[in-house]
C-alpha angles and dihedrals in degrees: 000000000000119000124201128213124268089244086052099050098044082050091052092041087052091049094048081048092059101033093076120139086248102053085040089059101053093041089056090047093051096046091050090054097048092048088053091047094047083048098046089048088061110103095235088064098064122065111256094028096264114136111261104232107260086237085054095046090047097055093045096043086047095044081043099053089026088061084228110132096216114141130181087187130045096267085216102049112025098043121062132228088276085049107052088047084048086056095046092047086052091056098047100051090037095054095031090050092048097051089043095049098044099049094048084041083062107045082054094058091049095052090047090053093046092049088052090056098036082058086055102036085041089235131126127253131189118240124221104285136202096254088047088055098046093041084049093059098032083058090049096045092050091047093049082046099054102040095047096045092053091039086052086047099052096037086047101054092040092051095045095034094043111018101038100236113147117253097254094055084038088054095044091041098049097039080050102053092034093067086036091067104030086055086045089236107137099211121144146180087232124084088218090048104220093342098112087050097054099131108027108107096199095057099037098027098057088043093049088049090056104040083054076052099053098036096059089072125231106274075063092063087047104059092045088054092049085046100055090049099050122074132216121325093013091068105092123157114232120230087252086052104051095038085045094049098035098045086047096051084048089050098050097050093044093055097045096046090045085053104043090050098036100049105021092110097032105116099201091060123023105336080101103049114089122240095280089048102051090044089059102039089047089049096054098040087054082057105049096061082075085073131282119098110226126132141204096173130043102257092188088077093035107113125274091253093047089059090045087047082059100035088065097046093059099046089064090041127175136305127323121260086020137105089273119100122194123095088297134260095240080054090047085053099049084049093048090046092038087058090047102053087051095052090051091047098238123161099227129016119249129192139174091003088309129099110222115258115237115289103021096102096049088042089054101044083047095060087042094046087048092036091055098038088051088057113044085046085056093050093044085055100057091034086064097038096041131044096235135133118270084243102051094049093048087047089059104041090046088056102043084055096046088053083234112130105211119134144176085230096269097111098092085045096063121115120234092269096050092047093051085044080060099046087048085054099046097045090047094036090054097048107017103079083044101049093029089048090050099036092061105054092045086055102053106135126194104235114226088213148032127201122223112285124253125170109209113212104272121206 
């Protein structure tokens, strides 16, 4: 048998220590975000051949591999061809390694849960394996695949064949905005983003429909595909299934409906649209809060009420593993059971025919409490270093750490301090929920004591 030093083996131990699903991530992530700054400072990367600021190239390259959407410069006209291909690249391995990293950071939790009970049960259990790993990210790969290739078909066709633009720009545009929505970016080649297209289905339609896509995460897709192959009495719906579609469903009703009523006679949005055209603008901004960042209507003249509604939208954001980014609809539905079971006075906490398994509340309300305080902290911090409105800055931080990308207009107006207040947002906001969520339940601990219970007076 071979022994190793004790340097050696406390070296080995540290290293163990660091090398944990959740710090890998985040150094992946951070190293993603710095090799597309040092790109995007590199004068071939800025129209004109002038050198982007390094303050400019980080925010782009964090709101790029984040999926945000947030500029500081028009995307069309500042950046050049190698930029804009800089930025996509960010987007598609941003989004593509999220959604990578969270699903297989799942499947190790769950194996770690279920080794934990198979130690206490005295059964065996499987651990994520090689091939798991390499099927996981092959899935993921063929879904981003399909849905952008047809996306980049139906916007290309409808862009040469209806707007005039040659093929090749056809071709460039629609690829563009096809891994744009799928990633749930944001990001466009106008400098309106979709408002000129406002009420052209086949432009605004097609990109709602992926970012839903997108935005359902990938252990969604999973389950529909296995649901369309079992018969009878095989097809079952899992816990994660039936919160992520229900609560999306909810969410997209909500937010159309709140749209439609809170903005129908406002004349700077859509009071001057007729019936068609408020249906469908309404429809695809309920859509964007999930989190993608387009925007048909000017949201920096929308109502106060209107920019709360969505505040509060993308804050709670889309599906979990997938291209979305807020706290998670499946956590926004433990919360919302977890309150109902209190106020019913139940023991434990059941939903979707299932009763939570221990943990999963306090997780939950963990990830919120973090989530809120981030960003109130965040908004406390611009309000104090720019001159806006408490509603417009709210409106901003909650979207950089949504990873959304909607903003009133004052982006490109932020001092140094407020962009890299930003960049600080869309970087945690991106990886936190994922990494806290995980972290947490790897690191549970048995304590070997417990001191006498109190209950202090509570409300």
């Amino acid at each position: 048998m071979v022994r190793f030093s004790a340097v050696a083996d406390r070296r080995l131990r540290g290293l163990t220590r660091w090398a944990q699903p959740p710090q890998l991530t985040v150094a992946a992530f951070g190293a993603l975000v710095l090799v597309g700054a040092v790109l995007l400072s590199l004068p071939s990367a800025v129209d004109g051949g002038e050198r982007a600021s390094f303050p400019t190239a980080l925010f782009t390259a964090a709101s790029a591999a984040s999926v945000t959407g947030l500029v500081v410069v028009d995307t069309a006209a500042y950046w050049s061809a190698f930029g804009e291909v800089v930025v996509l690249a960010l987007i598609q391995v941003g989004g593509f390694g999220i959604m990578a990293l969270a699903t297989v950071l799942t499947l190790v939790v769950g194996r770690q849960m279920g080794l934990r009970m198979a130690l206490r049960t005295g059964s065996e259990t499987k651990v994520v394996t090689l091939g798991e790993v390499r099927q996981v990210v092959t899935g993921i790969l063929a879904v981003t695949v399909v849905f952008e290739t047809v996306l980049a078909v139906v916007l290309t066709l409808r862009w040469w064949l209806g707007y005039g633009l040659s093929f090749g720009e056809a071709v460039h545009t629609g690829t563009f905005h096809a891994i744009s929505a799928f990633n749930n970016a944001g990001f466009s080649l106008y400098s309106d983003s979709m408002t000129g297209f406002a009420t052209d289905p086949w432009i605004t339609v097609p990109i709602a429909l992926a970012v839903v896509a997108g935005g359902l995460g990938f252990p969604m897709w999973v389950e529909l595909w296995r649901f369309t192959r079992h018969r009878g009495e095989h097809r079952h719906w899992s816990v994660h299934a039936k919160i992520t579609l229900a609560m999306t469903g909810v969410l997209l009703v909500v937010a159309f409906v709140a749209f439609l009523a809170l903005e129908w006679a406002n004349p700077a949005t859509m009071g001057g649209l007729g019936l068609r055209g408020k249906l469908l603008t309404a429809f695809f901004q309920a859509v964007m809060p999930r989190t993608a960042g387009f925007n048909s209507l000017d949201f920096g003249a929308m109502n106060t009420q209107t920019l709360l509604v969505t505040d509060i939208l993308m804050f709670v954001g889309g599906g979990s593993a997938g291209t979305a980014g807020g706290i998670k609809v499946t956590t926004f539905a433990v919360l919302a059971f977890v309150v109902y079971a209190n106020v019913r006075g139940e023991p434990t906490v059941h939903m979707a025919g299932r009763r939570l398994s221990e943990g999963t509340a306090s997780q939950a309300t963990t990830v919120v409490l973090l989530a809120l305080g981030l960003v109130l902290a965040a908004t406390l911090t611009l309000m104090t270093v720019t001159p806006f409105t408490l509603d417009q800055v709210l409106f901003e931080t909650t979207s950089a750490f949504g990873t959304v990308g909607l903003s009133t207009g004052i982006t490109g107006d932020l001092p140094l301090v407020g962009e890299l207040v930003i960049v600080f947002l869309m970087f945690v906001g991106r990886i936190g929920p994922i990494t806290l969520a995980s972290a947490l339940a790897l690191r549970r601990r048995v304590r070997v004591y417990e001191l006498p219970q109190e209950r202090p007076i509570v409300g």
